[in-house]
C-alpha cells in the first residue's frame, strides 16, 4: 500500500498506529503554484496516478474540490473503484471560511470524525468494490463540533504499535540478483509468514536496468512498501562510497516509514550515506556482512588480474583500484569503516568471513546463512547420456568462469555438457558454442522458480570462485537439490563438500585441478549422472531466519526496559 498525503494537520496520524507511516502531512496550500512545488518535493502527479493503479480501492476525503487533486477520477481511468467522502459542502466559500480557522486543531478530527460518524463504512466500501465505480458519501451536514464532541471518545484505541524495520540492499525482489539478495528475501519471507503481527517492514534498494538516474518509484512486495531508486550508471559504480542524490531519496523514505531499525545488507550503488543518515537521525542500524565492500576497494578481495587482495587494519596499506587516487581511496576507507563501526550490530554470514573482518580490525558476531527455501523439483535426467555441468555465478572474474573454459579446452571430453548462467543477460537470452569438445550454453538470469527447474536438469555444479566466498550459498543449494559440487578451496564455498562423496574441492590457482576433476567425471558418467548421498545436518534458511528474528525481538525488548 502506498503512502497517502493529507492536506492540513490531522490527529488521524497518531491514531493510525502502525499505519501512521503511510500518511504524510502538508500544511494547507492556498496558492496552486505552491501546491506544485510541494508535489515535486516528494511525489508527482504521474506517481499519484501510478499509485491509484496499484490499489484495490481508493478512498478520498475531499474538503475543497476546486483545489484538491481528484484521485477518485484518476482511479476511474484505471477502472479502480473509489469511495469519495465529502467533509464539507461543495460551496467553495464555506470551505475557505473554514480554512481560515484551523489553528485550534478541531479540523484535525475531520477525517477521523467522518469515519466514526459513518457507521456503515464497511458496507459502503463493499458497495464501492462491487460497483466498480465512484461512491459518494456526503458528511457536510454534520457539524464538525458535533463530530468532536460525539465521536472522538468513541474512536477505538490504537493497538500496540508493531516495530518497523526497513531493509537496505542493492537489489530486492523481483530483481533477485546475487546471494545476499536471496538471503534477505528468505529472511523477510520467514518473518512475513511467521511474525506478520509483530513487525512492519519496508525496503530501500536500487532499481536494476533503470538508466534514468534519480528517478524512483514505490511498489510493494507481499504488501510491504519497496522504495526503488535508479542509481547512476557509471564507472566504478559498485565501488563508489556515496551519492548525495541517493542519500536525499533515502531520507525521504525514512521520513515516510519512520523505522525503529534499519537492517543493511549490501550498499553497493546505494552508498554509505544510508548508514550515515541513520546515525544522524539516531536510528539504530544492523549490518550483515556479505562481502568486503566496507573494508577494501575490492569487495571480492580479488584484483583485476585475478590475484588475491589482502585486507588491512590500517587503511593506508590497503590495495587501491586502478585510476583511484591514494587520497580518494583513503577517504573512502575511513568513511566506510567509521559508518560500519557505528552500527548497533554487525553480522558475518560465516565464521570464516568473520575472521576476514577481524583481520581488518572489525569485530562482528556470526549469524551463519542457511540453504535457501527453493523447493527441489523432480530430477529430469540427461537426454543424451552426457553429464550436465553448470555454473550459476555469472561471468565476473572473481566467480572463476574463465577457469572452467580453460579446463574444458585442456582435454577432449566426450560425456560432458556445460551451461553457464550470465547474470548480465536477460531471461531466455541464450548463446550456444563449444569449448574444446564440450557443448556450451550461455543463458540469462532466472527467477527462483526457474532456478529450481534448472537444478533439476543438471548433474554437477561448478563453483571455482577465486575470492574467499563469505558463505557459498550456491554450493549448499546445489547439494540440497541433489547435485554434485565442485567448489573452490578459497573461503567458505567448499565447506559443505565431502571430497569424493558429494563433490570435490579444487585449487583455483590455475585450471589444472579443475580439468583433472572433469576428466574423472567424463570417465564415470553413470556415477555422476545420479545424485550423491544426501547431505546431513545442512542448516536451512528458516533456522537462520529464526535466529535473526530472535535478535530483532531481544533488541526491541532491551530498548523497552531501558530507563
XYZ file of C-alpha atoms in Angstrom, residues 50 92 176 263 335 428 433 450 454 484:
10
model
C 0.625 5.003 -10.650
C -16.232 26.881 -2.023
C 16.706 -11.152 -7.044
C 18.922 -3.585 8.616
C 34.334 6.845 5.835
C 15.802 -16.526 -22.032
C 29.089 -22.569 -28.508
C 13.212 -21.279 -12.860
C 17.247 -25.626 -13.866
C 27.363 -32.982 -7.126
